Amino acid sequence: MIRTPLICILIFSLSSTLFVQLASADELWTVHWEPFRLVNGSPILFQVTPPVHLKSLEAKWMDHEVYFSFDPHKKKWYGIAGISLDTKEGKYPLQLSGVTSRGMKITFLRNVAVTRGTYESIAVTVGKQFTEPDPEQLKKAMQDKSVKQEVFGRVNPLKEWSGGFEPPVTARISDVFGTQRTFNGQVQSTHQGLDFAVPGGTPVSAVNSGTVLVARPMFFEGNCVMLDHGQGLLTIYMHLSEFKVKEGEHVKRGQLIGLSGGTGRATGPHLHVAVRWEGLYVDPAVLFNLKLP
Ligand SMILES: [Zn+2]
């Protein structure tokens, strides 16, 4: 009976020493990412199993905050991130920082290799109306810009997506992400989305669950829907002929959000889908291929 308190103290002291060692050892963290080979323009899914149970986990990645959510069944933390098209080949630090149930901060650091993606350059000839907007059109485009700045300025850290991201239509891809286009030998722009060759009136569905941030006509985008999936991730659907959702509405993956069309600055009916993570455009095709929990 007299020895009991001493034994307890010893056990406590041993376990706390062990705990500090656990907390400081990087090799006891399991950190994976998808896709395995990261390139500029890629979205990323980080999967983290920390050495001890955590109350919260966050990360710094290329000057961005990565927001994580815990899956109690798989005992893993999941966070979405991205790499801008402008990112150079190299190694970039992923700094994880977690808080244990006792309020202790534990950290992890690993350098992650980013290689150069392969993107095409093409020359396109279009009518002048596509490259030289008139003053009235420019005014409209400026108004849209302030709406976009307001919408893009908000970051929703809470995860609304769940499970895989599915293409919004089943159709042939008519232009891939990252293509450098030179219009009429002069105007250059990078294609920041994925184009599906669909005729007007094709049902377009939400690629995952989220909240409708925008459902309104815009000059360049035409009838445009933007969905917020949380963790800084947005998807954008352009040139629609009809809206099937309203701003503020919550949608589920696969839900009809609009019909395809050729509104805005488009040379004909098609669906342009863009994926934006914390201000960066990333490749939708890569997002659709990620194996997500
Ligand atoms: Zn496009």
mmCIF file of N, CA, C and O in Angstrom, residues 38-43 61-62 64 82-90 92 114-119 177-180 189-192 276-283:
data_model
loop_
_atom_site.group_PDB
_atom_site.id
_atom_site.type_symbol
_atom_site.label_atom_id
_atom_site.label_comp_id
_atom_site.label_asym_id
_atom_site.label_seq_id
_atom_site.Cartn_x
_atom_site.Cartn_y
_atom_site.Cartn_z
ATOM 1 N N LEU A 38 4.631 14.911 -57.443
ATOM 2 C CA LEU A 38 4.031 16.239 -57.421
ATOM 3 C C LEU A 38 4.681 17.135 -58.478
ATOM 4 O O LEU A 38 5.908 17.155 -58.605
ATOM 5 N N VAL A 39 3.835 17.865 -59.212
ATOM 6 C CA VAL A 39 4.337 18.801 -60.231
ATOM 7 C C VAL A 39 3.678 20.163 -60.011
ATOM 8 O O VAL A 39 2.674 20.269 -59.295
ATOM 9 N N ASN A 40 4.248 21.197 -60.641
ATOM 10 C CA ASN A 40 3.597 22.514 -60.612
ATOM 11 C C ASN A 40 2.201 22.364 -61.231
ATOM 12 O O ASN A 40 2.029 21.673 -62.227
ATOM 13 N N GLY A 41 1.210 22.996 -60.603
ATOM 14 C CA GLY A 41 -0.168 22.916 -61.098
ATOM 15 C C GLY A 41 -0.974 21.744 -60.545
ATOM 16 O O GLY A 41 -2.117 21.535 -60.941
ATOM 17 N N SER A 42 -0.374 21.009 -59.610
ATOM 18 C CA SER A 42 -1.080 19.826 -59.091
ATOM 19 C C SER A 42 -1.828 20.133 -57.789
ATOM 20 O O SER A 42 -1.306 20.833 -56.931
ATOM 21 N N PRO A 43 -3.036 19.586 -57.633
ATOM 22 C CA PRO A 43 -3.645 19.590 -56.295
ATOM 23 C C PRO A 43 -2.986 18.469 -55.484
ATOM 24 O O PRO A 43 -2.390 17.552 -56.069
ATOM 25 N N TRP A 61 2.586 25.240 -45.990
ATOM 26 C CA TRP A 61 3.049 24.668 -47.252
ATOM 27 C C TRP A 61 3.123 25.801 -48.262
ATOM 28 O O TRP A 61 2.100 26.407 -48.577
ATOM 29 N N MET A 62 4.322 26.142 -48.716
ATOM 30 C CA MET A 62 4.513 27.200 -49.716
ATOM 31 C C MET A 62 3.763 28.477 -49.331
ATOM 32 O O MET A 62 3.005 29.028 -50.138
ATOM 33 N N HIS A 64 1.250 28.924 -47.545
ATOM 34 C CA HIS A 64 -0.198 28.756 -47.369
ATOM 35 C C HIS A 64 -0.457 27.935 -46.109
ATOM 36 O O HIS A 64 0.380 27.146 -45.692
ATOM 37 N N GLY A 82 -2.329 22.595 -52.754
ATOM 38 C CA GLY A 82 -2.036 22.705 -54.183
ATOM 39 C C GLY A 82 -0.671 23.324 -54.426
ATOM 40 O O GLY A 82 -0.019 23.795 -53.493
ATOM 41 N N ILE A 83 -0.268 23.289 -55.690
ATOM 42 C CA ILE A 83 1.010 23.873 -56.118
ATOM 43 C C ILE A 83 0.706 24.757 -57.317
ATOM 44 O O ILE A 83 0.061 24.297 -58.272
ATOM 45 N N SER A 84 1.166 26.005 -57.303
ATOM 46 C CA SER A 84 0.853 26.901 -58.420
ATOM 47 C C SER A 84 1.614 26.467 -59.675
ATOM 48 O O SER A 84 2.657 25.813 -59.594
ATOM 49 N N LEU A 85 1.084 26.873 -60.821
ATOM 50 C CA LEU A 85 1.757 26.586 -62.097
ATOM 51 C C LEU A 85 3.133 27.246 -62.153
ATOM 52 O O LEU A 85 4.037 26.763 -62.828
ATOM 53 N N ASP A 86 3.284 28.362 -61.420
ATOM 54 C CA ASP A 86 4.546 29.121 -61.446
ATOM 55 C C ASP A 86 5.644 28.504 -60.585
ATOM 56 O O ASP A 86 6.778 28.970 -60.612
ATOM 57 N N THR A 87 5.307 27.517 -59.796
ATOM 58 C CA THR A 87 6.292 26.934 -58.871
ATOM 59 C C THR A 87 7.423 26.260 -59.646
ATOM 60 O O THR A 87 7.183 25.498 -60.576
ATOM 61 N N LYS A 88 8.648 26.571 -59.226
ATOM 62 C CA LYS A 88 9.832 25.986 -59.874
ATOM 63 C C LYS A 88 10.107 24.597 -59.295
ATOM 64 O O LYS A 88 9.730 24.306 -58.161
ATOM 65 N N GLU A 89 10.814 23.803 -60.081
ATOM 66 C CA GLU A 89 11.224 22.481 -59.619
ATOM 67 C C GLU A 89 12.098 22.650 -58.367
ATOM 68 O O GLU A 89 12.900 23.565 -58.310
ATOM 69 N N GLY A 90 11.920 21.791 -57.376
ATOM 70 C CA GLY A 90 12.742 21.910 -56.168
ATOM 71 C C GLY A 90 12.128 21.161 -55.014
ATOM 72 O O GLY A 90 11.169 20.404 -55.189
ATOM 73 N N TYR A 92 10.386 21.567 -51.228
ATOM 74 C CA TYR A 92 9.657 22.563 -50.455
ATOM 75 C C TYR A 92 9.257 21.971 -49.103
ATOM 76 O O TYR A 92 8.801 20.821 -49.037
ATOM 77 N N VAL A 114 9.103 18.671 -55.743
ATOM 78 C CA VAL A 114 8.160 19.074 -56.789
ATOM 79 C C VAL A 114 8.935 19.089 -58.107
ATOM 80 O O VAL A 114 9.990 19.719 -58.200
ATOM 81 N N THR A 115 8.424 18.360 -59.101
ATOM 82 C CA THR A 115 9.095 18.341 -60.403
ATOM 83 C C THR A 115 8.263 19.145 -61.411
ATOM 84 O O THR A 115 7.173 19.609 -61.088
ATOM 85 N N ARG A 116 8.793 19.272 -62.614
ATOM 86 C CA ARG A 116 8.158 20.110 -63.633
ATOM 87 C C ARG A 116 7.098 19.316 -64.391
ATOM 88 O O ARG A 116 7.385 18.235 -64.912
ATOM 89 N N GLY A 117 5.881 19.833 -64.444
ATOM 90 C CA GLY A 117 4.822 19.178 -65.207
ATOM 91 C C GLY A 117 4.995 19.447 -66.704
ATOM 92 O O GLY A 117 5.695 20.376 -67.091
ATOM 93 N N THR A 118 4.339 18.634 -67.524
ATOM 94 C CA THR A 118 4.422 18.822 -68.972
ATOM 95 C C THR A 118 3.141 19.506 -69.446
ATOM 96 O O THR A 118 2.053 18.932 -69.329
ATOM 97 N N TYR A 119 3.271 20.717 -69.930
ATOM 98 C CA TYR A 119 2.115 21.462 -70.425
ATOM 99 C C TYR A 119 2.392 21.927 -71.847
ATOM 100 O O TYR A 119 3.514 22.295 -72.179
ATOM 101 N N PHE A 177 -5.684 21.305 -68.777
ATOM 102 C CA PHE A 177 -5.218 22.377 -67.893
ATOM 103 C C PHE A 177 -3.759 22.720 -68.221
ATOM 104 O O PHE A 177 -2.970 21.849 -68.580
ATOM 105 N N GLY A 178 -3.424 24.000 -68.087
ATOM 106 C CA GLY A 178 -2.017 24.423 -68.177
ATOM 107 C C GLY A 178 -1.526 24.754 -69.572
ATOM 108 O O GLY A 178 -0.374 25.152 -69.737
ATOM 109 N N THR A 179 -2.403 24.609 -70.592
ATOM 110 C CA THR A 179 -1.988 24.903 -71.971
ATOM 111 C C THR A 179 -1.674 26.400 -72.117
ATOM 112 O O THR A 179 -2.470 27.239 -71.712
ATOM 113 N N GLN A 180 -0.512 26.691 -72.676
ATOM 114 C CA GLN A 180 -0.156 28.094 -72.966
ATOM 115 C C GLN A 180 -0.740 28.420 -74.330
ATOM 116 O O GLN A 180 -0.335 27.824 -75.324
ATOM 117 N N SER A 189 -2.266 33.577 -72.934
ATOM 118 C CA SER A 189 -2.889 33.248 -71.656
ATOM 119 C C SER A 189 -2.718 31.761 -71.380
ATOM 120 O O SER A 189 -2.484 30.970 -72.297
ATOM 121 N N THR A 190 -2.811 31.436 -70.108
ATOM 122 C CA THR A 190 -2.684 30.038 -69.699
ATOM 123 C C THR A 190 -4.079 29.499 -69.448
ATOM 124 O O THR A 190 -4.890 30.166 -68.803
ATOM 125 N N HIS A 191 -4.368 28.325 -69.964
ATOM 126 C CA HIS A 191 -5.678 27.714 -69.744
ATOM 127 C C HIS A 191 -5.715 27.156 -68.314
ATOM 128 O O HIS A 191 -5.009 26.195 -68.011
ATOM 129 N N GLN A 192 -6.539 27.789 -67.467
ATOM 130 C CA GLN A 192 -6.504 27.456 -66.045
ATOM 131 C C GLN A 192 -7.614 26.501 -65.621
ATOM 132 O O GLN A 192 -8.025 26.484 -64.469
ATOM 133 N N ARG A 276 -9.725 25.785 -57.764
ATOM 134 C CA ARG A 276 -8.906 26.816 -57.143
ATOM 135 C C ARG A 276 -8.667 26.453 -55.690
ATOM 136 O O ARG A 276 -9.608 26.136 -54.959
ATOM 137 N N TRP A 277 -7.416 26.462 -55.285
ATOM 138 C CA TRP A 277 -7.087 26.235 -53.868
ATOM 139 C C TRP A 277 -6.326 27.447 -53.339
ATOM 140 O O TRP A 277 -5.233 27.739 -53.819
ATOM 141 N N GLU A 278 -6.940 28.149 -52.402
ATOM 142 C CA GLU A 278 -6.325 29.321 -51.764
ATOM 143 C C GLU A 278 -5.643 30.244 -52.779
ATOM 144 O O GLU A 278 -4.493 30.647 -52.601
ATOM 145 N N GLY A 279 -6.366 30.550 -53.842
ATOM 146 C CA GLY A 279 -5.861 31.536 -54.805
ATOM 147 C C GLY A 279 -5.077 30.950 -55.964
ATOM 148 O O GLY A 279 -4.679 31.682 -56.863
ATOM 149 N N LEU A 280 -4.828 29.646 -55.979
ATOM 150 C CA LEU A 280 -4.061 29.017 -57.056
ATOM 151 C C LEU A 280 -4.984 28.138 -57.886
ATOM 152 O O LEU A 280 -5.809 27.419 -57.328
ATOM 153 N N TYR A 281 -4.786 28.176 -59.206
ATOM 154 C CA TYR A 281 -5.529 27.247 -60.052
ATOM 155 C C TYR A 281 -4.724 25.951 -60.159
ATOM 156 O O TYR A 281 -3.506 25.985 -60.370
ATOM 157 N N VAL A 282 -5.413 24.830 -59.962
ATOM 158 C CA VAL A 282 -4.745 23.526 -60.066
ATOM 159 C C VAL A 282 -5.516 22.637 -61.042
ATOM 160 O O VAL A 282 -6.654 22.936 -61.413
ATOM 161 N N ASP A 283 -4.891 21.552 -61.439
ATOM 162 C CA ASP A 283 -5.412 20.704 -62.514
ATOM 163 C C ASP A 283 -6.631 19.878 -62.062
ATOM 164 O O ASP A 283 -6.491 18.976 -61.231
#
